[in-house]
Amino acid sequence: MIKEILYDREYFSPLDTLECGQIFRFRKVENGFLVMSDDRACVIAENGENTAILCNEGDEEYFYDFFDLKRDYSKIYEKALRSGNEFLEEAARVGKGVRILNQNKREMMISFLISQNNNIPRIKKIIENLCNALGEKRNFMGYEYYTFPKAVSFFDKTPDFYKGLGLGYRSDYIGNLKDIASDDYMNMLSDLSGEKLKSELLKIKGIGEKVADCICLFGFHKTDSFPVDTWIEKIYREDFKGELKNRKAITEYFVNLFGENSGYFQQYLFYYKRSFEKLAKK
DNA sequence: TACCAGGTCTGAC
DNA sequence: GTCAGACATGGT
């Protein structure tokens, strides 16, 4: 039985929410997008004044939470518009339909470990390879997909296995992660405050400042996180006329500026800059 | 062809 | 503590 959730589209655009760089498992289908999370899938599409979520009966609550539908984004948007920074204001207008998803924690940890020094199309492909190899084959509304692998699926794999999937030098990091991405470990992380969570993540080989910020923001919804990658560094330099070189210092600069809204604003900025550059190349 | 991508680790200073 | 160089691989 397929269920439908309707939600006002003003602050929930399928395209903005999926293309802003926070999620790697989705694909265009007829009339909308197939979105995968952990072992589930749904289809989201624009439907008049609403965005419609189609999911299996029993998954309604999961996806209601996944798309962060309990939160009032008008307040976040209004704050961005009143920030006094023209670039952010324009970015917010363009990305008005962005929401920060509540994604599976293990999936985020592994996905962003793969993301380092890599581009989004290839990150998507590697994660798809990983799911095809270790996940379970499923079907939703006639669309075939693979679930994100369970922790136990990683336990007996060697770095060579991951190299075969295209992970390159990151294979050693995933190999190192196999014991600690267990359910117990992830539950332990869930109980930590933002600061302690980040310092715990930084103990893991392959996770540095930026990836830790991404996991905090996209896996644990710590919205006082502000990941700084090559794009954000470029925005900082070109659009905020900043002079700091050190990425950690740039993160601190933005968190001081935006506080609890750092993560939301970061997504507006990232999405806007990348869309702009894509258009410029065409 | 070279440079770049949602960076991090290592060893030298 | 800071910094250059290495690191796999495919997109553009």
Short mmCIF file of C-alpha atoms (C1' of nucleotides) in Angstrom, two decimals:
data_model
loop_
_atom_site.label_atom_id
_atom_site.label_comp_id
_atom_site.label_asym_id
_atom_site.label_seq_id
_atom_site.Cartn_x
_atom_site.Cartn_y
_atom_site.Cartn_z
CA MET A 1 0.00 0.00 0.00
CA ILE A 2 1.47 3.36 -1.06
CA LYS A 3 0.80 6.35 1.18
CA GLU A 4 1.04 10.02 0.23
CA ILE A 5 2.22 12.90 2.38
CA LEU A 6 1.49 16.39 1.10
CA TYR A 7 3.45 19.39 2.35
CA ASP A 8 3.44 23.02 1.28
CA ARG A 9 6.06 23.42 -1.41
CA GLU A 10 7.22 26.93 -0.50
CA TYR A 11 9.93 25.69 1.86
CA PHE A 12 10.21 22.17 0.50
CA SER A 13 11.46 21.86 -3.06
CA PRO A 14 12.49 18.38 -4.22
CA LEU A 15 15.19 19.77 -6.50
CA ASP A 16 16.66 22.26 -3.98
CA THR A 17 16.66 19.73 -1.15
CA LEU A 18 18.26 16.96 -3.18
CA GLU A 19 20.72 18.98 -5.24
CA CYS A 20 22.25 21.02 -2.44
CA GLY A 21 24.91 18.39 -1.76
CA GLN A 22 23.71 16.74 1.43
CA ILE A 23 22.45 13.46 -0.06
CA PHE A 24 24.03 11.10 -2.56
CA ARG A 25 21.36 8.43 -3.02
CA PHE A 26 18.57 9.71 -5.25
CA ARG A 27 17.76 9.58 -8.92
CA LYS A 28 15.38 11.18 -11.37
CA VAL A 29 12.36 9.08 -12.21
CA GLU A 30 9.14 9.73 -14.08
CA ASN A 31 7.53 12.88 -12.51
CA GLY A 32 9.95 13.16 -9.62
CA PHE A 33 12.83 11.62 -7.72
CA LEU A 34 13.42 8.26 -6.10
CA VAL A 35 15.07 8.95 -2.74
CA MET A 36 16.81 6.21 -0.79
CA SER A 37 17.73 6.24 2.88
CA ASP A 38 19.14 3.31 4.83
CA ASP A 39 16.91 0.37 3.80
CA ARG A 40 13.91 2.44 2.61
CA ALA A 41 12.86 4.43 -0.42
CA CYS A 42 10.26 7.00 -1.37
CA VAL A 43 9.36 9.14 -4.37
CA ILE A 44 9.06 12.90 -4.04
CA ALA A 45 7.50 15.16 -6.64
CA GLU A 46 5.99 18.59 -7.07
CA ASN A 47 2.21 18.47 -6.95
CA GLY A 48 0.53 21.84 -7.44
CA GLU A 49 1.14 23.97 -4.37
CA ASN A 50 2.56 20.98 -2.55
CA THR A 51 5.46 18.60 -2.58
CA ALA A 52 4.21 15.02 -2.42
CA ILE A 53 6.05 12.19 -0.71
CA LEU A 54 5.00 8.69 -1.76
CA CYS A 55 6.12 5.90 0.54
CA ASN A 56 5.17 2.49 1.86
CA GLU A 57 2.54 2.26 4.57
CA GLY A 58 4.42 2.32 7.87
CA ASP A 59 7.19 4.58 6.55
CA GLU A 60 5.21 7.81 6.82
CA GLU A 61 6.74 8.83 10.14
CA TYR A 62 10.24 7.91 9.01
CA PHE A 63 10.05 10.14 5.95
CA TYR A 64 8.16 12.93 7.74
CA ASP A 65 11.15 13.12 10.06
CA PHE A 66 13.67 12.46 7.28
CA PHE A 67 12.57 15.58 5.37
CA ASP A 68 12.54 17.53 8.65
CA LEU A 69 8.89 18.48 8.16
CA LYS A 70 8.29 19.35 11.82
CA ARG A 71 10.55 22.38 11.54
CA ASP A 72 9.39 25.83 10.49
CA TYR A 73 11.81 26.91 7.73
CA SER A 74 10.18 30.31 7.25
CA LYS A 75 12.04 31.53 10.36
CA ILE A 76 15.39 30.31 9.07
CA TYR A 77 14.75 31.84 5.67
CA GLU A 78 13.70 35.18 7.13
CA LYS A 79 16.87 35.32 9.22
CA ALA A 80 18.98 34.73 6.13
CA LEU A 81 17.14 37.55 4.37
CA ARG A 82 17.86 39.87 7.28
CA SER A 83 21.51 38.88 7.63
CA GLY A 84 22.76 42.05 6.00
CA ASN A 85 24.91 40.05 3.61
CA GLU A 86 23.76 40.40 0.01
CA PHE A 87 25.33 37.19 -1.18
CA LEU A 88 23.62 35.11 1.50
CA GLU A 89 20.32 36.86 0.87
CA GLU A 90 20.43 36.03 -2.83
CA ALA A 91 21.53 32.45 -2.04
CA ALA A 92 18.57 32.04 0.31
CA ARG A 93 16.11 33.33 -2.31
CA VAL A 94 17.45 30.85 -4.86
CA GLY A 95 17.55 27.98 -2.37
CA LYS A 96 14.36 28.80 -0.51
CA GLY A 97 13.16 25.20 -0.89
CA VAL A 98 16.22 23.65 0.79
CA ARG A 99 15.64 21.57 3.92
CA ILE A 100 18.35 19.83 5.93
CA LEU A 101 17.50 16.15 5.98
CA ASN A 102 17.67 13.87 9.00
CA GLN A 103 19.66 11.08 7.41
CA ASN A 104 20.88 7.75 8.70
CA LYS A 105 23.96 8.31 10.83
CA ARG A 106 26.05 5.39 9.63
CA GLU A 107 25.20 6.16 6.04
CA MET A 108 26.39 9.75 6.50
CA MET A 109 29.57 8.69 8.24
CA ILE A 110 30.57 6.34 5.45
CA SER A 111 29.33 8.58 2.65
CA PHE A 112 31.30 11.60 3.81
CA LEU A 113 34.37 9.50 4.46
CA ILE A 114 34.19 8.68 0.74
CA SER A 115 33.52 12.31 -0.19
CA GLN A 116 36.97 13.66 0.64
CA ASN A 117 38.95 15.07 -2.30
CA ASN A 118 36.27 13.75 -4.64
CA ASN A 119 33.49 15.14 -6.82
CA ILE A 120 29.76 14.67 -6.27
CA PRO A 121 28.97 12.59 -9.41
CA ARG A 122 31.74 10.18 -8.51
CA ILE A 123 30.79 10.05 -4.81
CA LYS A 124 27.29 9.06 -5.89
CA LYS A 125 28.67 6.35 -8.14
CA ILE A 126 30.95 4.87 -5.48
CA ILE A 127 28.14 4.75 -2.91
CA GLU A 128 25.90 3.12 -5.49
CA ASN A 129 28.60 0.52 -6.14
CA LEU A 130 28.84 -0.09 -2.39
CA CYS A 131 25.09 -0.59 -2.06
CA ASN A 132 24.90 -2.82 -5.14
CA ALA A 133 27.69 -5.00 -3.74
CA LEU A 134 26.66 -5.19 -0.08
CA GLY A 135 23.03 -4.04 0.16
CA GLU A 136 19.79 -5.90 -0.50
CA LYS A 137 17.90 -5.61 -3.74
CA ARG A 138 14.49 -3.99 -3.27
CA ASN A 139 11.67 -2.64 -5.34
CA PHE A 140 9.57 0.45 -4.70
CA MET A 141 6.75 1.41 -7.09
CA GLY A 142 8.45 -0.57 -9.82
CA TYR A 143 11.84 1.08 -9.27
CA GLU A 144 14.68 -1.23 -8.38
CA TYR A 145 17.17 -0.10 -5.76
CA TYR A 146 19.65 -1.48 -3.23
CA THR A 147 19.58 -0.78 0.49
CA PHE A 148 22.52 0.84 2.28
CA PRO A 149 24.63 -2.01 3.72
CA LYS A 150 24.14 -3.03 7.34
CA ALA A 151 27.13 -2.66 9.69
CA VAL A 152 27.74 -6.41 9.67
CA SER A 153 28.22 -6.39 5.88
CA PHE A 154 31.41 -4.38 6.34
CA PHE A 155 32.98 -6.60 8.98
CA ASP A 156 34.80 -9.18 6.83
CA LYS A 157 35.84 -6.94 3.91
CA THR A 158 39.44 -6.03 3.11
CA PRO A 159 40.72 -2.76 1.60
CA ASP A 160 41.15 -4.57 -1.75
CA PHE A 161 37.43 -5.23 -1.83
CA TYR A 162 36.70 -1.50 -1.60
CA LYS A 163 39.36 -0.64 -4.18
CA GLY A 164 37.42 -2.82 -6.58
CA LEU A 165 34.41 -0.57 -6.01
CA GLY A 166 36.39 2.58 -6.90
CA LEU A 167 37.14 3.94 -3.43
CA GLY A 168 40.81 4.41 -4.22
CA TYR A 169 42.99 5.37 -1.26
CA ARG A 170 39.88 5.78 0.92
CA SER A 171 39.60 1.99 0.98
CA ASP A 172 41.94 1.88 3.96
CA TYR A 173 39.70 4.28 5.90
CA ILE A 174 36.60 2.16 5.38
CA GLY A 175 38.59 -0.92 6.32
CA ASN A 176 39.55 0.84 9.53
CA LEU A 177 35.93 1.81 10.19
CA LYS A 178 34.43 -1.68 10.10
CA ASP A 179 34.27 -2.30 13.84
CA ILE A 180 33.26 1.15 14.98
CA ALA A 181 30.27 1.79 12.72
CA SER A 182 28.34 -0.79 14.73
CA ASP A 183 24.89 0.01 16.10
CA ASP A 184 26.30 0.32 19.62
CA TYR A 185 28.90 2.82 18.48
CA MET A 186 26.40 4.91 16.54
CA ASN A 187 24.03 4.92 19.53
CA MET A 188 26.83 6.03 21.79
CA LEU A 189 27.55 8.95 19.42
CA SER A 190 23.87 9.95 19.43
CA ASP A 191 24.07 10.70 23.15
CA LEU A 192 26.96 13.16 22.82
CA SER A 193 26.80 16.95 22.74
CA GLY A 194 27.93 18.69 19.56
CA GLU A 195 31.43 19.40 20.74
CA LYS A 196 32.04 15.91 22.14
CA LEU A 197 30.54 14.31 19.05
CA LYS A 198 32.97 16.14 16.80
CA SER A 199 36.02 15.29 18.89
CA GLU A 200 34.92 11.64 18.94
CA LEU A 201 34.57 11.65 15.15
CA LEU A 202 38.01 13.21 14.76
CA LYS A 203 39.56 10.14 16.39
CA ILE A 204 38.62 8.10 13.34
CA LYS A 205 41.27 7.78 10.67
CA GLY A 206 40.11 9.51 7.50
CA ILE A 207 37.79 11.93 9.29
CA GLY A 208 39.16 15.47 9.55
CA GLU A 209 37.55 18.81 10.37
CA LYS A 210 35.38 19.13 7.29
CA VAL A 211 34.07 15.58 7.14
CA ALA A 212 33.35 15.67 10.89
CA ASP A 213 31.33 18.87 10.37
CA CYS A 214 29.37 17.22 7.56
CA ILE A 215 28.57 14.17 9.69
CA CYS A 216 27.52 16.40 12.61
CA LEU A 217 25.28 18.47 10.36
CA PHE A 218 23.78 15.89 8.00
CA GLY A 219 23.76 12.86 10.30
CA PHE A 220 23.08 14.45 13.68
CA HIS A 221 21.40 17.72 12.67
CA LYS A 222 23.93 19.81 14.60
CA THR A 223 23.10 23.06 12.83
CA ASP A 224 25.84 25.04 14.52
CA SER A 225 28.24 23.17 12.21
CA PHE A 226 29.68 24.87 9.14
CA PRO A 227 31.67 22.52 6.87
CA VAL A 228 34.33 24.30 4.81
CA ASP A 229 35.28 22.60 1.53
CA THR A 230 36.79 24.00 -1.69
CA TRP A 231 33.47 25.64 -2.65
CA ILE A 232 32.89 27.34 0.67
CA GLU A 233 36.50 28.48 0.74
CA LYS A 234 35.91 30.07 -2.65
CA ILE A 235 32.73 31.80 -1.40
CA TYR A 236 34.60 33.05 1.63
CA ARG A 237 37.37 34.48 -0.53
CA GLU A 238 35.34 35.83 -3.44
CA ASP A 239 32.00 36.78 -1.91
CA PHE A 240 32.86 37.56 1.71
CA LYS A 241 36.27 39.05 0.86
CA GLY A 242 37.85 36.99 3.62
CA GLU A 243 41.59 36.75 4.15
CA LEU A 244 41.95 33.73 6.42
CA LYS A 245 43.71 30.75 4.86
CA ASN A 246 43.10 28.12 7.49
CA ARG A 247 39.85 26.22 6.96
CA LYS A 248 39.25 25.66 10.65
CA ALA A 249 39.50 29.40 11.19
CA ILE A 250 37.04 29.98 8.33
CA THR A 251 34.58 27.60 10.00
CA GLU A 252 34.92 29.58 13.24
CA TYR A 253 34.37 32.84 11.38
CA PHE A 254 31.06 31.63 9.91
CA VAL A 255 29.82 29.95 13.10
CA ASN A 256 30.44 33.19 14.99
CA LEU A 257 28.49 35.03 12.31
CA PHE A 258 25.53 32.66 11.91
CA GLY A 259 25.31 30.72 15.20
CA GLU A 260 22.57 28.09 15.33
CA ASN A 261 21.66 28.78 11.70
CA SER A 262 25.18 28.05 10.41
CA GLY A 263 24.30 24.72 8.85
CA TYR A 264 21.20 25.98 7.05
CA PHE A 265 22.98 29.03 5.68
CA GLN A 266 25.93 26.91 4.64
CA GLN A 267 23.59 24.87 2.45
CA TYR A 268 22.06 27.97 0.88
CA LEU A 269 25.55 29.23 0.09
CA PHE A 270 26.95 25.93 -1.22
CA TYR A 271 23.93 25.24 -3.42
CA TYR A 272 23.87 28.75 -4.85
CA LYS A 273 27.57 28.86 -5.68
CA ARG A 274 27.62 25.45 -7.33
CA SER A 275 24.47 26.12 -9.38
CA PHE A 276 25.88 29.45 -10.47
CA GLU A 277 29.18 27.94 -11.63
CA LYS A 278 27.38 25.13 -13.46
CA LEU A 279 25.30 27.68 -15.38
CA ALA A 280 28.36 29.79 -16.13
CA LYS A 281 30.01 26.83 -17.82
CA LYS A 282 27.07 26.22 -20.15
"C1'" DT B 1 46.24 16.99 -21.34
"C1'" DA B 2 46.16 18.97 -17.06
"C1'" DC B 3 43.46 20.37 -13.34
"C1'" DC B 4 39.93 19.62 -10.05
"C1'" DA B 5 36.79 17.37 -6.73
"C1'" DG B 6 32.02 18.64 -0.30
"C1'" DG B 7 40.28 16.61 2.35
"C1'" DT B 8 43.26 14.04 5.35
"C1'" DC B 9 47.52 12.01 6.76
"C1'" DT B 10 52.32 12.10 7.32
"C1'" DG B 11 56.74 13.73 8.18
"C1'" DA B 12 59.75 17.82 8.32
"C1'" DC B 13 60.57 22.02 10.55
"C1'" DG C 1 51.69 24.19 15.79
"C1'" DT C 2 52.17 24.84 10.73
"C1'" DC C 3 52.98 23.37 6.05
"C1'" DA C 4 54.10 20.88 1.65
"C1'" DG C 5 53.45 16.66 -0.69
"C1'" DA C 6 51.21 12.28 -1.43
"C1'" DC C 7 47.17 9.99 -2.21
"C1'" DA C 8 43.26 6.89 -6.30
"C1'" DT C 9 40.15 7.89 -9.58
"C1'" DG C 10 37.10 9.83 -12.87
"C1'" DG C 11 34.73 14.32 -14.37
"C1'" DT C 12 35.43 18.25 -17.28
#
